[in-house]
Short mmCIF file of C-alpha atoms in Angstrom, two decimals:
data_model
loop_
_atom_site.label_atom_id
_atom_site.label_comp_id
_atom_site.label_asym_id
_atom_site.label_seq_id
_atom_site.Cartn_x
_atom_site.Cartn_y
_atom_site.Cartn_z
CA MET U 12 -142.60 114.26 32.58
CA SER U 13 -144.85 115.49 29.80
CA LEU U 14 -144.72 119.19 28.75
CA HIS U 15 -147.15 120.53 26.15
CA GLY U 16 -147.59 116.89 24.73
CA LYS U 17 -143.69 116.44 24.41
CA ARG U 18 -141.50 114.27 26.63
CA LYS U 19 -137.81 114.94 26.78
CA GLU U 20 -135.66 112.02 27.97
CA ILE U 21 -132.40 113.96 28.88
CA TYR U 22 -131.99 117.33 30.42
CA LYS U 23 -128.50 118.67 30.50
CA TYR U 24 -126.87 121.40 32.61
CA GLU U 25 -123.13 122.44 32.26
CA ALA U 26 -121.60 123.98 35.42
CA PRO U 27 -118.77 126.38 34.98
CA TRP U 28 -116.42 124.19 36.99
CA THR U 29 -115.84 120.63 37.68
CA VAL U 30 -118.67 119.10 39.79
CA TYR U 31 -117.65 116.97 42.64
CA ALA U 32 -120.95 116.82 45.01
CA MET U 33 -124.50 116.99 43.99
CA ASN U 34 -127.96 116.26 45.82
CA TRP U 35 -131.68 116.21 44.88
CA SER U 36 -134.04 118.16 46.77
CA VAL U 37 -137.08 116.16 47.95
CA ARG U 38 -139.47 118.96 48.92
CA PRO U 39 -142.72 118.53 46.95
CA ASP U 40 -142.99 122.24 46.35
CA LYS U 41 -139.45 122.50 44.71
CA ARG U 42 -139.63 120.05 41.89
CA PHE U 43 -136.52 119.07 39.87
CA ARG U 44 -134.08 121.05 42.08
CA LEU U 45 -130.42 120.15 42.49
CA ALA U 46 -127.53 121.48 44.52
CA LEU U 47 -124.02 121.26 42.90
CA GLY U 48 -120.68 121.72 44.59
CA SER U 49 -117.49 122.82 42.79
CA PHE U 50 -114.06 121.16 42.93
CA VAL U 51 -111.72 124.00 42.37
CA GLU U 52 -108.06 123.53 43.93
CA GLU U 53 -108.14 126.59 45.87
CA TYR U 54 -109.87 128.08 48.85
CA ASN U 55 -112.59 129.77 47.14
CA ASN U 56 -115.28 127.18 45.82
CA LYS U 57 -118.68 127.46 44.88
CA VAL U 58 -122.37 125.96 45.31
CA GLN U 59 -124.71 126.18 42.73
CA LEU U 60 -128.69 125.78 42.99
CA VAL U 61 -130.12 124.59 39.70
CA GLY U 62 -133.83 123.99 38.76
CA LEU U 63 -135.79 122.97 35.81
CA ASP U 64 -137.59 125.56 33.92
CA GLU U 65 -140.56 123.61 32.82
CA GLU U 66 -141.54 126.09 30.06
CA SER U 67 -138.04 125.81 28.30
CA SER U 68 -137.51 122.18 29.53
CA GLU U 69 -133.90 123.32 30.72
CA PHE U 70 -131.95 123.34 33.74
CA ILE U 71 -131.04 126.89 34.81
CA CYS U 72 -129.01 128.33 37.65
CA ARG U 73 -131.15 129.84 40.40
CA ASN U 74 -128.64 131.03 42.77
CA THR U 75 -124.83 130.61 43.40
CA PHE U 76 -122.77 131.15 46.78
CA ASP U 77 -119.29 131.14 47.80
CA HIS U 78 -118.04 128.09 49.88
CA PRO U 79 -114.75 127.66 51.58
CA TYR U 80 -112.92 124.54 49.97
CA PRO U 81 -114.64 122.15 47.86
CA THR U 82 -117.76 120.41 49.63
CA THR U 83 -116.99 116.92 50.39
CA LYS U 84 -120.74 116.38 50.45
CA LEU U 85 -124.02 118.31 50.35
CA MET U 86 -127.58 117.30 51.17
CA TRP U 87 -131.01 119.04 51.13
CA ILE U 88 -132.92 118.51 54.35
CA PRO U 89 -134.98 115.24 53.83
CA ASP U 90 -138.30 117.01 53.99
CA THR U 91 -140.80 115.09 51.88
CA LYS U 92 -143.81 117.10 53.01
CA GLY U 93 -142.41 120.61 52.93
CA VAL U 94 -142.88 121.23 56.58
CA TYR U 95 -139.20 122.22 57.64
CA PRO U 96 -137.43 125.47 56.67
CA ASP U 97 -135.82 125.06 53.33
CA LEU U 98 -132.28 123.95 54.36
CA LEU U 99 -129.13 122.84 52.65
CA ALA U 100 -126.24 121.35 54.48
CA THR U 101 -122.50 121.06 53.32
CA SER U 102 -119.42 119.61 54.74
CA GLY U 103 -115.88 120.54 54.27
CA ASP U 104 -113.59 122.25 57.02
CA TYR U 105 -116.91 122.40 59.04
CA LEU U 106 -120.59 121.49 58.73
CA ARG U 107 -122.58 124.36 57.45
CA VAL U 108 -126.30 124.83 57.36
CA TRP U 109 -127.76 127.28 54.85
CA ARG U 110 -131.42 128.69 54.55
CA VAL U 111 -132.49 128.94 50.87
CA GLY U 112 -134.62 131.68 49.93
CA GLU U 113 -136.24 132.87 46.72
CA THR U 114 -133.55 135.22 45.67
CA GLU U 115 -130.64 134.39 48.08
CA THR U 116 -128.93 131.77 50.29
CA ARG U 117 -127.67 132.73 53.52
CA LEU U 118 -125.41 130.81 56.13
CA GLU U 119 -127.65 129.71 58.97
CA CYS U 120 -125.21 128.13 61.19
CA LEU U 121 -121.60 126.85 61.25
CA LEU U 122 -121.23 123.86 63.34
CA ASN U 123 -117.62 123.32 64.93
CA ASN U 124 -117.23 121.22 67.89
CA ASN U 125 -113.50 122.32 68.37
CA LYS U 126 -113.86 125.67 69.76
CA ASN U 127 -110.70 125.63 71.71
CA SER U 128 -108.25 125.50 68.74
CA ASP U 129 -107.75 127.30 65.43
CA PHE U 130 -107.31 123.74 63.92
CA CYS U 131 -110.19 121.85 62.53
CA ALA U 132 -110.01 118.31 61.29
CA PRO U 133 -111.80 118.23 57.77
CA LEU U 134 -115.06 116.42 57.55
CA THR U 135 -115.12 113.65 55.20
CA SER U 136 -118.87 113.24 54.91
CA PHE U 137 -122.10 113.61 56.75
CA ASP U 138 -125.77 112.15 56.77
CA TRP U 139 -129.09 113.81 57.64
CA ASN U 140 -131.57 111.83 59.56
CA GLU U 141 -134.68 111.17 57.62
CA VAL U 142 -136.91 110.39 60.50
CA ASP U 143 -135.69 113.23 62.66
CA PRO U 144 -134.40 116.10 60.20
CA TYR U 145 -133.13 117.92 63.22
CA LEU U 146 -130.36 115.22 63.55
CA LEU U 147 -127.26 115.21 61.50
CA GLY U 148 -123.95 113.13 61.88
CA THR U 149 -120.57 114.01 60.66
CA SER U 150 -117.55 111.71 60.02
CA SER U 151 -113.97 113.37 60.26
CA ILE U 152 -110.19 112.49 59.59
CA ASP U 153 -109.66 112.80 63.35
CA THR U 154 -111.23 109.25 63.78
CA THR U 155 -114.47 110.80 65.34
CA CYS U 156 -118.13 110.82 64.45
CA THR U 157 -120.25 113.66 65.80
CA ILE U 158 -124.16 113.80 66.19
CA TRP U 159 -125.51 117.30 65.87
CA GLY U 160 -128.83 118.54 66.98
CA LEU U 161 -130.49 121.43 65.19
CA GLU U 162 -132.81 123.65 66.91
CA THR U 163 -135.25 126.49 65.90
CA GLY U 164 -134.68 129.46 68.25
CA GLN U 165 -136.29 132.71 68.29
CA VAL U 166 -138.09 134.51 65.61
CA LEU U 167 -136.10 137.39 63.85
CA GLY U 168 -138.52 139.18 61.67
CA ARG U 169 -140.59 136.49 60.08
CA VAL U 170 -137.81 133.81 60.15
CA ASN U 171 -137.11 131.35 62.86
CA LEU U 172 -133.36 131.28 63.49
CA VAL U 173 -131.68 127.80 63.25
CA SER U 174 -128.63 126.81 65.47
CA GLY U 175 -126.84 123.65 66.34
CA HIS U 176 -125.21 121.91 69.19
CA VAL U 177 -123.26 118.63 69.75
CA LYS U 178 -125.60 115.75 71.04
CA THR U 179 -122.62 113.29 71.29
CA GLN U 180 -119.17 112.88 69.87
CA LEU U 181 -117.34 109.44 69.81
CA ILE U 182 -114.15 107.94 68.58
CA ALA U 183 -115.73 105.53 65.93
CA HIS U 184 -112.55 104.15 64.35
CA ASP U 185 -108.91 103.58 64.85
CA LYS U 186 -108.06 105.72 61.94
CA GLU U 187 -109.88 108.24 59.70
CA VAL U 188 -113.52 108.07 59.22
CA TYR U 189 -114.76 108.28 55.84
CA ASP U 190 -118.42 108.03 55.78
CA ILE U 191 -121.40 107.80 58.08
CA ALA U 192 -125.12 106.95 57.38
CA PHE U 193 -128.23 106.65 59.66
CA SER U 194 -130.07 103.32 59.38
CA ARG U 195 -133.95 102.93 59.28
CA ALA U 196 -133.75 100.16 61.71
CA GLY U 197 -135.25 100.52 65.18
CA GLY U 198 -137.36 103.47 64.33
CA GLY U 199 -134.77 105.11 61.99
CA ARG U 200 -133.40 107.72 64.54
CA ASP U 201 -130.78 106.20 66.87
CA MET U 202 -128.87 103.66 64.61
CA PHE U 203 -125.92 104.58 62.34
CA ALA U 204 -122.84 103.00 60.74
CA SER U 205 -119.54 104.12 59.62
CA VAL U 206 -116.67 103.17 57.62
CA GLY U 207 -112.95 104.22 57.57
CA ALA U 208 -109.22 103.65 56.86
CA ASP U 209 -109.03 100.95 59.43
CA GLY U 210 -110.98 98.95 56.75
CA SER U 211 -114.05 98.23 59.10
CA VAL U 212 -117.81 98.92 59.11
CA ARG U 213 -118.98 99.70 62.59
CA MET U 214 -122.75 100.12 63.81
CA PHE U 215 -123.59 102.31 66.61
CA ASP U 216 -126.83 103.00 68.72
CA LEU U 217 -127.17 106.55 70.16
CA ARG U 218 -129.06 104.76 73.14
CA HIS U 219 -126.19 102.55 73.92
CA LEU U 220 -122.74 104.22 72.91
CA GLU U 221 -120.72 102.45 75.26
CA HIS U 222 -120.84 99.59 72.69
CA SER U 223 -120.55 99.09 68.97
CA THR U 224 -120.74 96.17 66.58
CA ILE U 225 -118.14 95.53 63.88
CA ILE U 226 -120.33 94.46 60.96
CA TYR U 227 -117.40 93.82 58.45
CA GLU U 228 -113.68 94.02 58.14
CA ASP U 229 -111.78 93.96 54.88
CA PRO U 230 -109.65 90.93 54.50
CA GLN U 231 -106.67 93.02 53.40
CA HIS U 232 -107.61 95.93 55.77
CA HIS U 233 -107.95 98.25 52.71
CA PRO U 234 -109.74 101.51 53.68
CA LEU U 235 -113.50 101.57 53.12
CA LEU U 236 -114.76 104.72 51.60
CA ARG U 237 -118.44 104.80 51.48
CA LEU U 238 -121.39 102.95 52.79
CA CYS U 239 -125.10 102.97 51.69
CA TRP U 240 -127.95 101.45 53.62
CA ASN U 241 -130.86 99.62 51.67
CA LYS U 242 -133.72 101.93 51.35
CA GLN U 243 -136.42 99.25 51.81
CA ASP U 244 -134.60 96.76 54.05
CA PRO U 245 -132.53 97.99 56.86
CA ASN U 246 -130.87 94.72 57.22
CA TYR U 247 -128.64 95.29 54.21
CA LEU U 248 -125.98 97.82 53.46
CA ALA U 249 -123.28 98.13 50.88
CA THR U 250 -119.73 99.36 51.06
CA MET U 251 -116.46 99.55 48.90
CA ALA U 252 -112.91 99.86 49.40
CA MET U 253 -110.30 102.16 48.31
CA ASP U 254 -109.15 101.29 44.69
CA GLY U 255 -111.49 98.33 44.73
CA MET U 256 -113.42 97.17 41.84
CA GLU U 257 -116.21 95.26 43.82
CA VAL U 258 -119.15 96.40 45.95
CA VAL U 259 -119.58 94.43 49.21
CA ILE U 260 -123.38 93.61 50.27
CA LEU U 261 -123.46 93.03 54.16
CA ASP U 262 -126.43 91.69 56.23
CA VAL U 263 -126.22 93.23 59.69
CA ARG U 264 -127.76 89.87 61.07
CA VAL U 265 -124.68 87.96 59.96
CA PRO U 266 -121.85 90.22 60.85
CA CYS U 267 -118.42 89.97 58.97
CA THR U 268 -119.83 87.56 56.28
CA PRO U 269 -120.61 89.37 53.06
CA VAL U 270 -123.75 88.03 51.37
CA ALA U 271 -122.56 89.08 47.87
CA ARG U 272 -119.57 90.64 46.17
CA LEU U 273 -120.65 92.46 43.29
CA ASN U 274 -117.93 92.54 40.32
CA ASN U 275 -118.73 94.27 37.11
CA HIS U 276 -116.34 96.82 36.84
CA ARG U 277 -113.03 97.36 35.15
CA ALA U 278 -111.82 100.24 37.44
CA CYS U 279 -112.26 101.37 41.15
CA VAL U 280 -115.77 101.80 42.33
CA ASN U 281 -116.47 105.50 43.51
CA GLY U 282 -120.22 105.52 44.01
CA ILE U 283 -123.10 103.40 45.29
CA ALA U 284 -126.68 103.93 45.79
CA TRP U 285 -129.71 101.81 46.36
CA ALA U 286 -132.92 102.20 44.54
CA PRO U 287 -135.53 103.99 46.64
CA HIS U 288 -138.41 101.88 45.56
CA SER U 289 -136.90 98.33 45.51
CA SER U 290 -134.73 96.28 48.08
CA CYS U 291 -133.32 94.22 45.41
CA HIS U 292 -131.54 96.85 43.01
CA ILE U 293 -128.48 98.79 43.59
CA CYS U 294 -126.68 101.10 41.23
CA THR U 295 -122.75 101.32 41.29
CA ALA U 296 -120.63 103.81 39.47
CA ALA U 297 -116.73 103.54 38.77
CA SER U 298 -113.88 105.40 37.11
CA CYS U 299 -114.18 103.42 33.93
CA ILE U 300 -117.14 105.64 32.88
CA ARG U 301 -119.60 102.89 33.44
CA SER U 302 -122.52 102.47 35.79
CA THR U 303 -124.18 99.19 36.68
CA ILE U 304 -127.53 98.51 38.07
CA PHE U 305 -127.37 95.09 39.85
CA SER U 306 -130.38 92.99 40.68
CA ALA U 307 -129.92 91.38 43.87
CA HIS U 308 -132.92 88.79 43.73
CA HIS U 309 -130.57 85.96 43.96
CA THR U 310 -128.62 87.23 46.98
CA LEU U 311 -130.97 88.93 49.29
#
């Protein structure tokens, strides 16, 4: 980005607490906006919304709001055209959807699928469907995945109220489910995959939930913590095991046989992300304070 003929390569922002979750906003009218979730070992946690002040070339805090427990994940609505309400979702004890305004952020709806008990199984992660932003999927330690549908209700003042309901809930794994992600295959609305403590990657189709496909099982049955779909080619996805130093690349057309195992870390991998513009590049991060960008031309 060029500002007054000068180009700054690094923009820095220091949060007042340890940052655990982070996500970019993709709205075209909200450039360079981030949401940050705190990790404080107590009930009261925070979420900050920060943005780039293009005059000073510094990130500044636009808004801070309270959040029960640390956010296990947070995501802005995948709205690249700016046609949906400006929403932010967070997971923790429940899935919460927040409406972001110019001066304040308010809780729009709290999504709880266990209304008959005071107990709630914590949510480990969630994903927001890019093709249909009124669909979200959550994963939980109670072995289930839940697909939620958002809906815009009656107008209160000048604002459409947003609510949510359970579209379907399924027992996805034999043990805790640690991550869920929608696939862009088949139109990008109905396919999703999950990983969990049973060491498997499983793929589901919302149109045929009586069946699922096991894409991969860890040979030592180590828990799988994260999965990430290739942004350009929905045949490929990546996953990683707990305390593992490698990233496994899978092809859904050849289940249970990895097409590549990427080894370039000296400590356990804790993050993976495919490049948004290339089907052949993936970035991995590990506890050894090293991130690696792999080129997969020779494997994909």
